[in-house]
């Protein structure tokens, strides 16, 4: 039967569409899959692809094995050297059977390793985890996201109020009123900020500036790191009033080098006088309209030729593609606002808000943060 619609579609198809259609029809053929798994030249690729697809199917189980290890203090239990099953089982307060189940699963995920004499030691991922307490904080925090993702289709349809919306008290038109409402998210941000700040400070010479305004600066972890690297710079930190009062305590040691201002960046003018303004992990938290408002406020606060820094993880980061659109895409969906953006989309946003000469400065771990520098035109 001649199908006019599909004939038109074929005619519209470009060369690349035809290639992908052919490739996908081959890849989804059971006969081809069987052949590729046996033929010596395609066998390694077929094996890798099968394992990768299995990992996609089972990733949530791996994350929960990790979560159990963190909750039970498994990695701390192995911090001082390998332990026998009985020793681990006593330390984490689990039966030997349950401990063995967890240890074997963790060994398969390179969180722990089996050692001679039936003992267990830290694996490469377990050792890295111990060195970065912020990663364990993030794993614990993921309990909320895990519950929010239980029905991802309902989440995509926007049919439910999520735990992350409650956690991030500033989402939408809400503004947290007291310190209790911001303590959990401010602590989480402060613990993970250390790594981000290290990379930004290594990438950008702050010493050439006089006064940095950090908007949405949280408890001041970023300011503290820049202050140590650039002793001649003064600082203003701007955040919601309950967060600002936590920052005041944390930054007290910097004396009159730092001023902390509480306010709402959507409604209140940002403090003037800074020659450089930073937005660290801020824009991706906001929808386009909100991001434009924040950039307009930044533009008003900076002098002509003032510098804007935007530091955040971005979508389309080579080698870290799943972090942007898969992890942050769904994290921010559960949070209720914001989206990960590519460098190009961010550049367009900055230029439309009156910033020029937007350039990327390379950071050591682009997975954690990338850095855009722009000039207020
Ligand atoms: C994702 S956290 C990032 C904190 C910090 N820059 C960092 O990277 O660790 C976002 C910060 O923006 C602040 N924030 C959110 N909405 C705000 C608003 N309307 N005005 C001022 N600060 C705001 C929050 O209180 C929070 O500290």
CSV table of C-alpha atoms and ligand atoms in Angstrom, one decimal:
chain,number,residue,atom,x,y,z
A,1,UNK,CA,0.0,0.0,0.0
A,2,UNK,CA,1.5,3.3,-1.0
A,3,UNK,CA,1.6,5.5,2.1
A,4,UNK,CA,1.8,9.1,0.9
A,5,UNK,CA,2.6,10.5,4.4
A,6,UNK,CA,5.6,8.3,4.9
A,7,UNK,CA,6.9,8.9,1.3
A,8,UNK,CA,6.8,12.6,2.1
A,9,UNK,CA,8.6,11.9,5.4
A,10,UNK,CA,11.3,9.9,3.5
A,11,UNK,CA,11.7,12.7,1.0
A,12,UNK,CA,12.2,15.2,3.9
A,13,UNK,CA,14.8,13.0,5.6
A,14,UNK,CA,18.4,14.2,5.3
A,15,UNK,CA,21.4,12.0,4.9
A,16,UNK,CA,22.1,11.9,8.7
A,17,UNK,CA,18.4,10.9,9.5
A,18,UNK,CA,18.7,8.1,7.0
A,19,UNK,CA,22.0,6.9,8.5
A,20,UNK,CA,20.6,6.9,12.1
A,21,UNK,CA,17.4,5.1,10.9
A,22,UNK,CA,19.5,2.4,9.3
A,23,UNK,CA,21.9,2.2,12.3
A,24,UNK,CA,19.0,1.9,14.8
A,25,UNK,CA,17.2,-0.7,12.8
A,26,UNK,CA,20.4,-2.7,12.7
A,27,UNK,CA,21.1,-2.3,16.4
A,28,UNK,CA,17.6,-3.3,17.4
A,29,UNK,CA,17.6,-6.4,15.3
A,30,UNK,CA,17.9,-9.5,17.4
A,31,UNK,CA,19.7,-11.4,14.7
A,32,UNK,CA,22.4,-8.6,14.5
A,33,UNK,CA,22.7,-8.5,18.3
A,34,UNK,CA,23.4,-12.3,18.3
A,35,UNK,CA,25.9,-12.0,15.5
A,36,UNK,CA,27.7,-9.0,17.0
A,37,UNK,CA,28.0,-10.8,20.3
A,38,UNK,CA,29.8,-13.8,18.6
A,39,UNK,CA,31.9,-12.1,15.9
A,40,UNK,CA,35.4,-11.4,17.3
A,41,UNK,CA,35.7,-7.8,16.0
A,42,UNK,CA,32.3,-6.6,17.3
A,43,UNK,CA,32.3,-8.8,20.5
A,44,UNK,CA,34.1,-6.2,22.7
A,45,UNK,CA,31.8,-3.4,21.6
A,46,UNK,CA,28.7,-5.5,22.0
A,47,UNK,CA,29.8,-6.5,25.5
A,48,UNK,CA,30.5,-2.9,26.5
A,49,UNK,CA,27.1,-1.7,25.1
A,50,UNK,CA,25.3,-4.5,26.9
A,51,UNK,CA,27.0,-3.6,30.2
A,52,UNK,CA,26.2,0.1,29.7
A,53,UNK,CA,22.6,-0.6,29.0
A,54,UNK,CA,22.4,-2.9,32.1
A,55,UNK,CA,24.0,-0.1,34.2
A,56,UNK,CA,21.3,2.3,32.9
A,57,UNK,CA,18.6,-0.2,34.0
A,58,UNK,CA,20.2,-0.9,37.4
A,59,UNK,CA,21.8,2.4,38.3
A,60,UNK,CA,19.2,3.2,41.0
A,61,UNK,CA,20.2,-0.1,42.8
A,62,UNK,CA,23.8,0.9,42.8
A,63,UNK,CA,23.0,4.3,44.3
A,64,UNK,CA,21.0,2.6,47.1
A,65,UNK,CA,23.9,0.2,47.9
A,66,UNK,CA,26.0,3.4,48.2
A,67,UNK,CA,23.3,5.0,50.3
A,68,UNK,CA,23.2,2.0,52.7
A,69,UNK,CA,27.0,2.1,53.1
A,70,UNK,CA,27.0,5.8,53.9
A,71,UNK,CA,24.1,5.5,56.3
A,72,UNK,CA,25.7,2.6,58.2
A,73,UNK,CA,29.2,4.3,58.4
A,74,UNK,CA,30.7,1.4,56.3
A,75,UNK,CA,33.5,3.6,54.9
A,76,UNK,CA,34.5,5.0,58.2
A,77,UNK,CA,34.6,1.5,59.6
A,78,UNK,CA,37.3,0.6,57.0
A,79,UNK,CA,39.1,4.0,57.3
A,80,UNK,CA,42.0,2.7,59.4
A,81,UNK,CA,42.6,-0.5,57.4
A,82,UNK,CA,41.1,-3.8,56.3
A,83,UNK,CA,38.6,-5.5,58.7
A,84,UNK,CA,37.2,-9.0,58.9
A,85,UNK,CA,33.5,-9.6,58.3
A,86,UNK,CA,32.8,-10.0,62.0
A,87,UNK,CA,34.6,-6.7,62.8
A,88,UNK,CA,32.6,-4.9,60.1
A,89,UNK,CA,29.4,-6.5,61.2
A,90,UNK,CA,30.0,-5.3,64.9
A,91,UNK,CA,30.9,-1.8,63.8
A,92,UNK,CA,28.0,-1.2,61.5
A,93,UNK,CA,25.5,-3.0,63.7
A,94,UNK,CA,24.3,-5.5,61.1
A,95,UNK,CA,24.1,-9.3,61.1
A,96,UNK,CA,27.1,-11.0,59.5
A,97,UNK,CA,24.8,-12.1,56.6
A,98,UNK,CA,23.5,-8.6,56.0
A,99,UNK,CA,27.0,-7.2,56.3
A,100,UNK,CA,28.4,-9.7,53.8
A,101,UNK,CA,25.6,-8.9,51.3
A,102,UNK,CA,26.4,-5.2,51.6
A,103,UNK,CA,30.2,-5.7,51.5
A,104,UNK,CA,30.0,-7.9,48.4
A,105,UNK,CA,27.7,-5.5,46.6
A,106,UNK,CA,30.0,-2.6,47.6
A,107,UNK,CA,33.0,-4.6,46.3
A,108,UNK,CA,31.4,-5.1,43.0
A,109,UNK,CA,31.0,-1.3,42.8
A,110,UNK,CA,34.6,-0.7,43.8
A,111,UNK,CA,33.5,1.0,47.0
A,112,UNK,CA,35.3,-1.7,49.0
A,113,UNK,CA,37.8,-4.4,48.0
A,114,UNK,CA,38.3,-7.9,49.2
A,115,UNK,CA,41.7,-8.4,50.8
A,116,UNK,CA,43.7,-11.6,51.7
A,117,UNK,CA,42.5,-13.4,54.8
A,118,UNK,CA,38.8,-12.8,54.0
A,119,UNK,CA,39.1,-9.2,55.0
A,120,UNK,CA,37.6,-6.1,53.4
A,121,UNK,CA,39.3,-2.8,52.7
A,122,UNK,CA,38.4,0.5,51.1
A,123,UNK,CA,38.1,0.4,47.3
A,124,UNK,CA,39.0,3.3,45.0
A,125,UNK,CA,35.6,4.9,45.2
A,126,UNK,CA,35.2,4.3,48.9
A,127,UNK,CA,38.6,5.9,49.6
A,128,UNK,CA,37.7,9.0,47.4
A,129,UNK,CA,34.3,9.2,49.3
A,130,UNK,CA,36.0,9.3,52.7
A,131,UNK,CA,38.3,12.1,51.5
A,132,UNK,CA,35.3,14.2,50.5
A,133,UNK,CA,32.7,14.4,53.2
A,134,UNK,CA,30.6,16.6,51.0
A,135,UNK,CA,30.0,13.7,48.7
A,136,UNK,CA,28.6,11.7,51.6
A,137,UNK,CA,26.4,14.7,52.5
A,138,UNK,CA,25.1,14.7,48.9
A,139,UNK,CA,24.4,10.9,49.0
A,140,UNK,CA,22.3,11.4,52.2
A,141,UNK,CA,20.5,14.3,50.7
A,142,UNK,CA,19.6,12.2,47.7
A,143,UNK,CA,17.2,10.3,49.9
A,144,UNK,CA,14.8,13.2,49.2
A,145,UNK,CA,15.4,13.1,45.4
A,146,UNK,CA,15.0,9.4,45.3
A,147,UNK,CA,11.5,9.6,46.8
A,148,UNK,CA,10.7,12.4,44.4
A,149,UNK,CA,11.8,10.3,41.4
A,150,UNK,CA,9.7,7.3,42.4
A,151,UNK,CA,7.2,8.3,39.8
A,152,UNK,CA,9.2,10.3,37.2
A,153,UNK,CA,6.2,10.5,34.8
A,154,UNK,CA,4.1,12.2,37.4
A,155,UNK,CA,7.1,14.5,38.1
A,156,UNK,CA,7.4,15.4,34.4
A,157,UNK,CA,3.7,16.1,34.3
A,158,UNK,CA,4.1,18.4,37.3
A,159,UNK,CA,1.5,16.5,39.2
A,160,UNK,CA,3.1,16.4,42.6
A,161,UNK,CA,4.6,18.6,45.3
A,162,UNK,CA,8.1,17.3,45.9
A,163,UNK,CA,10.3,17.0,48.9
A,164,UNK,CA,13.0,19.0,47.2
A,165,UNK,CA,10.6,21.9,46.8
A,166,UNK,CA,10.2,22.0,50.6
A,167,UNK,CA,13.9,21.6,51.1
A,168,UNK,CA,14.9,24.6,49.0
A,169,UNK,CA,12.7,27.1,50.8
A,170,UNK,CA,13.1,29.9,48.2
A,171,UNK,CA,11.6,28.1,45.2
A,172,UNK,CA,8.7,30.0,43.5
A,173,UNK,CA,7.4,33.0,45.4
A,174,UNK,CA,8.3,31.6,48.8
A,175,UNK,CA,11.1,33.1,50.8
A,176,UNK,CA,12.3,31.3,53.9
A,177,UNK,CA,11.7,33.5,57.0
A,178,UNK,CA,13.9,32.0,59.7
A,179,UNK,CA,17.3,30.3,60.1
A,180,UNK,CA,15.7,26.9,60.7
A,181,UNK,CA,14.2,27.0,57.2
A,182,UNK,CA,17.6,27.6,55.6
A,183,UNK,CA,19.9,25.6,57.8
A,184,UNK,CA,19.8,22.3,56.0
A,185,UNK,CA,20.3,23.7,52.5
A,186,UNK,CA,22.9,26.2,53.6
A,187,UNK,CA,24.9,23.5,55.3
A,188,UNK,CA,24.7,21.2,52.3
A,189,UNK,CA,25.8,24.1,50.0
A,190,UNK,CA,28.7,25.1,52.3
A,191,UNK,CA,30.0,21.6,52.4
A,192,UNK,CA,30.1,21.1,48.6
A,193,UNK,CA,31.2,24.7,48.0
A,194,UNK,CA,34.8,23.9,49.1
A,195,UNK,CA,35.6,21.9,45.9
A,196,UNK,CA,33.9,24.4,43.6
A,197,UNK,CA,35.6,27.4,45.2
A,198,UNK,CA,39.1,25.7,45.0
A,199,UNK,CA,38.6,25.2,41.2
A,200,UNK,CA,37.3,28.7,40.6
A,201,UNK,CA,40.1,30.4,42.6
A,202,UNK,CA,42.7,28.3,40.7
A,203,UNK,CA,41.2,29.3,37.4
A,204,UNK,CA,40.7,33.1,37.9
A,205,UNK,CA,43.1,35.7,39.2
A,206,UNK,CA,40.9,37.6,41.8
A,207,UNK,CA,43.9,39.6,42.9
A,208,UNK,CA,43.4,42.0,40.0
A,209,UNK,CA,40.1,43.3,41.6
A,210,UNK,CA,39.3,45.5,44.5
A,211,UNK,CA,35.8,44.4,45.7
A,212,UNK,CA,33.9,41.2,45.0
A,213,UNK,CA,30.1,41.0,45.4
A,214,UNK,CA,29.0,37.4,45.8
A,215,UNK,CA,25.3,37.2,45.1
A,216,UNK,CA,23.5,34.2,46.6
A,217,UNK,CA,26.7,33.6,48.5
A,218,UNK,CA,25.2,31.2,51.0
A,219,UNK,CA,27.2,30.9,54.3
A,220,UNK,CA,30.3,32.4,52.8
A,221,UNK,CA,32.4,29.4,51.9
A,222,UNK,CA,33.2,30.9,48.5
A,223,UNK,CA,34.1,34.3,49.9
A,224,UNK,CA,36.3,32.7,52.5
A,225,UNK,CA,38.3,30.7,49.9
A,226,UNK,CA,38.8,33.8,47.6
A,227,UNK,CA,39.8,35.9,50.6
A,228,UNK,CA,42.6,33.5,51.5
A,229,UNK,CA,43.8,33.5,47.9
A,230,UNK,CA,43.5,37.3,47.2
A,231,UNK,CA,44.4,39.2,50.4
A,232,UNK,CA,43.9,42.7,49.0
A,233,UNK,CA,40.3,42.1,47.9
A,234,UNK,CA,37.3,43.3,49.9
A,235,UNK,CA,33.9,41.5,49.8
A,236,UNK,CA,30.2,41.9,50.1
A,237,UNK,CA,28.0,38.8,50.4
A,238,UNK,CA,24.4,39.1,49.5
A,239,UNK,CA,21.8,36.4,50.3
A,240,UNK,CA,18.3,36.1,51.8
A,241,UNK,CA,18.3,37.5,55.4
A,242,UNK,CA,18.3,34.2,57.3
A,243,UNK,CA,21.2,32.9,55.2
A,244,UNK,CA,23.0,36.2,55.6
A,245,UNK,CA,22.9,36.0,59.3
A,246,UNK,CA,24.5,32.5,59.2
A,247,UNK,CA,27.2,34.0,56.8
A,248,UNK,CA,27.9,36.8,59.3
A,249,UNK,CA,28.9,34.3,62.0
A,250,UNK,CA,31.0,32.3,59.6
A,251,UNK,CA,32.8,35.3,58.1
A,252,UNK,CA,33.4,37.1,61.4
A,253,UNK,CA,37.1,36.3,61.2
A,254,UNK,CA,37.5,38.4,58.1
A,255,UNK,CA,36.7,41.6,60.1
A,256,UNK,CA,36.0,44.7,58.0
A,257,UNK,CA,37.2,43.1,54.8
A,258,UNK,CA,33.7,41.7,54.4
A,259,UNK,CA,30.2,43.2,54.6
A,260,UNK,CA,27.2,40.9,54.7
A,261,UNK,CA,23.8,42.1,53.3
A,262,UNK,CA,20.5,40.3,53.7
A,263,UNK,CA,17.9,40.9,51.0
A,264,UNK,CA,16.0,39.5,48.0
A,265,UNK,CA,17.8,39.8,44.8
A,266,UNK,CA,14.5,39.8,42.9
A,267,UNK,CA,13.2,42.8,44.8
A,268,UNK,CA,16.0,44.7,46.5
A,269,UNK,CA,18.8,46.5,44.8
A,270,UNK,CA,22.1,44.7,45.0
A,271,UNK,CA,24.8,46.6,47.0
A,272,UNK,CA,26.9,48.9,44.7
A,273,UNK,CA,30.7,49.6,44.7
A,274,UNK,CA,32.0,46.1,43.7
A,275,UNK,CA,34.1,45.8,40.5
A,276,UNK,CA,33.4,42.1,40.2
A,277,UNK,CA,30.2,40.2,40.9
A,278,UNK,CA,29.9,36.4,41.2
A,279,UNK,CA,27.0,34.1,40.7
A,280,UNK,CA,28.1,30.7,41.9
A,281,UNK,CA,25.6,27.9,41.3
A,282,UNK,CA,22.8,30.5,41.1
A,283,UNK,CA,21.6,30.8,37.5
A,284,UNK,CA,20.8,27.1,37.0
A,285,UNK,CA,18.5,27.3,40.0
A,286,UNK,CA,16.2,29.8,38.2
A,287,UNK,CA,13.9,29.7,35.2
A,288,UNK,CA,14.8,31.9,32.3
A,289,UNK,CA,12.7,34.8,33.5
A,290,UNK,CA,14.2,34.6,36.9
A,291,UNK,CA,17.7,34.3,35.5
A,292,UNK,CA,17.1,37.4,33.4
A,293,UNK,CA,15.9,39.4,36.4
A,294,UNK,CA,19.0,38.4,38.4
A,295,UNK,CA,21.3,39.3,35.5
A,296,UNK,CA,19.5,42.7,35.2
A,297,UNK,CA,20.1,43.3,38.9
A,298,UNK,CA,23.8,42.4,38.5
A,299,UNK,CA,24.1,44.7,35.5
A,300,UNK,CA,22.6,47.6,37.6
A,301,UNK,CA,25.0,46.9,40.5
A,302,UNK,CA,28.2,46.8,38.4
A,303,UNK,CA,30.1,49.8,37.0
A,304,UNK,CA,30.8,50.0,33.2
A,305,UNK,CA,33.5,47.4,32.5
A,306,UNK,CA,32.8,45.6,35.7
A,307,UNK,CA,33.3,41.9,35.6
A,308,UNK,CA,30.7,39.2,36.0
A,309,UNK,CA,31.6,35.6,36.9
A,310,UNK,CA,29.2,32.7,36.4
A,311,UNK,CA,30.3,29.4,37.9
A,312,UNK,CA,28.1,26.4,37.7
A,313,UNK,CA,27.9,22.9,36.1
A,314,UNK,CA,26.7,23.1,32.6
A,315,UNK,CA,24.8,20.9,30.2
A,316,UNK,CA,26.8,19.4,27.3
A,317,UNK,CA,30.0,19.3,29.2
A,318,UNK,CA,32.3,16.9,27.3
A,319,UNK,CA,33.0,13.8,29.2
A,320,UNK,CA,30.3,14.7,31.8
A,321,UNK,CA,27.2,14.8,29.6
A,322,UNK,CA,24.9,12.9,32.1
A,323,UNK,CA,25.6,15.3,34.9
A,324,UNK,CA,24.0,18.3,33.0
A,325,UNK,CA,20.8,17.2,31.4
A,326,UNK,CA,20.2,13.9,33.2
A,327,UNK,CA,21.2,14.6,36.8
A,328,UNK,CA,20.6,18.4,37.0
A,329,UNK,CA,17.8,18.3,34.5
A,330,UNK,CA,15.8,16.0,36.8
A,331,UNK,CA,17.2,17.4,40.1
A,332,UNK,CA,16.0,20.9,39.1
A,333,UNK,CA,12.7,19.5,37.8
A,334,UNK,CA,12.1,18.0,41.3
A,335,UNK,CA,13.2,21.2,42.9
A,336,UNK,CA,10.5,23.0,40.9
A,337,UNK,CA,12.5,25.6,39.1
A,338,UNK,CA,15.6,26.2,37.0
A,339,UNK,CA,17.4,24.2,34.3
A,340,UNK,CA,20.9,23.3,33.3
A,341,UNK,CA,22.2,25.4,30.4
A,342,UNK,CA,24.9,24.9,27.9
A,343,UNK,CA,27.7,27.4,27.7
A,344,UNK,CA,26.1,28.8,24.5
A,345,UNK,CA,22.7,29.3,26.1
A,346,UNK,CA,24.3,31.0,29.1
A,347,UNK,CA,26.3,33.2,26.7
A,348,UNK,CA,23.1,34.3,24.9
A,349,UNK,CA,21.5,35.1,28.3
A,350,UNK,CA,24.4,37.2,29.4
A,351,UNK,CA,24.6,39.1,26.1
A,352,UNK,CA,20.9,39.7,26.1
A,353,UNK,CA,21.3,41.2,29.6
A,354,UNK,CA,24.0,43.7,28.6
A,355,UNK,CA,27.2,41.7,29.2
A,356,UNK,CA,29.9,41.4,26.5
A,357,UNK,CA,33.1,39.6,25.8
A,358,UNK,CA,31.8,36.4,27.3
A,359,UNK,CA,34.5,33.8,27.5
A,360,UNK,CA,35.0,30.5,29.3
A,361,UNK,CA,37.9,30.0,31.6
A,362,UNK,CA,38.9,26.4,32.0
A,363,UNK,CA,38.5,24.8,35.4
A,364,UNK,CA,40.1,21.7,36.7
A,365,UNK,CA,36.9,19.7,37.2
A,366,UNK,CA,34.3,20.9,34.7
A,367,UNK,CA,31.9,18.3,36.0
A,368,UNK,CA,31.7,20.2,39.3
A,369,UNK,CA,31.8,23.7,37.8
A,370,UNK,CA,32.6,25.6,34.6
A,371,UNK,CA,33.4,29.3,34.6
A,372,UNK,CA,32.2,32.1,32.3
A,373,UNK,CA,33.7,35.6,32.6
A,374,UNK,CA,31.9,38.6,31.1
A,375,UNK,CA,32.3,42.3,31.0
A,376,UNK,CA,29.4,44.7,31.8
A,377,UNK,CA,28.9,46.6,28.6
B,1,LIG,C1,22.2,26.8,45.3
B,1,LIG,S1,22.5,27.9,46.5
B,1,LIG,C2,24.2,28.4,46.1
B,1,LIG,C3,24.9,29.0,47.3
B,1,LIG,C4,26.4,29.3,47.0
B,1,LIG,N1,26.6,30.3,46.0
B,1,LIG,C5,27.1,28.1,46.7
B,1,LIG,O1,27.4,27.8,45.5
B,1,LIG,O2,27.4,27.3,47.6
B,1,LIG,C6,21.6,29.3,46.1
B,1,LIG,C7,21.7,30.5,47.0
B,1,LIG,O3,20.9,31.5,46.5
B,1,LIG,C8,20.2,32.1,47.6
B,1,LIG,N2,19.0,32.8,47.1
B,1,LIG,C9,17.9,32.1,46.5
B,1,LIG,N3,17.0,33.0,46.1
B,1,LIG,C10,17.5,34.3,46.5
B,1,LIG,C11,17.0,35.6,46.3
B,1,LIG,N4,15.8,35.8,45.8
B,1,LIG,N5,17.8,36.6,46.8
B,1,LIG,C12,19.0,36.4,47.4
B,1,LIG,N6,19.5,35.1,47.5
B,1,LIG,C13,18.7,34.1,47.0
B,1,LIG,C14,19.9,31.0,48.5
B,1,LIG,O4,19.5,31.4,49.8
B,1,LIG,C15,21.1,30.2,48.4
B,1,LIG,O5,22.1,30.5,49.4
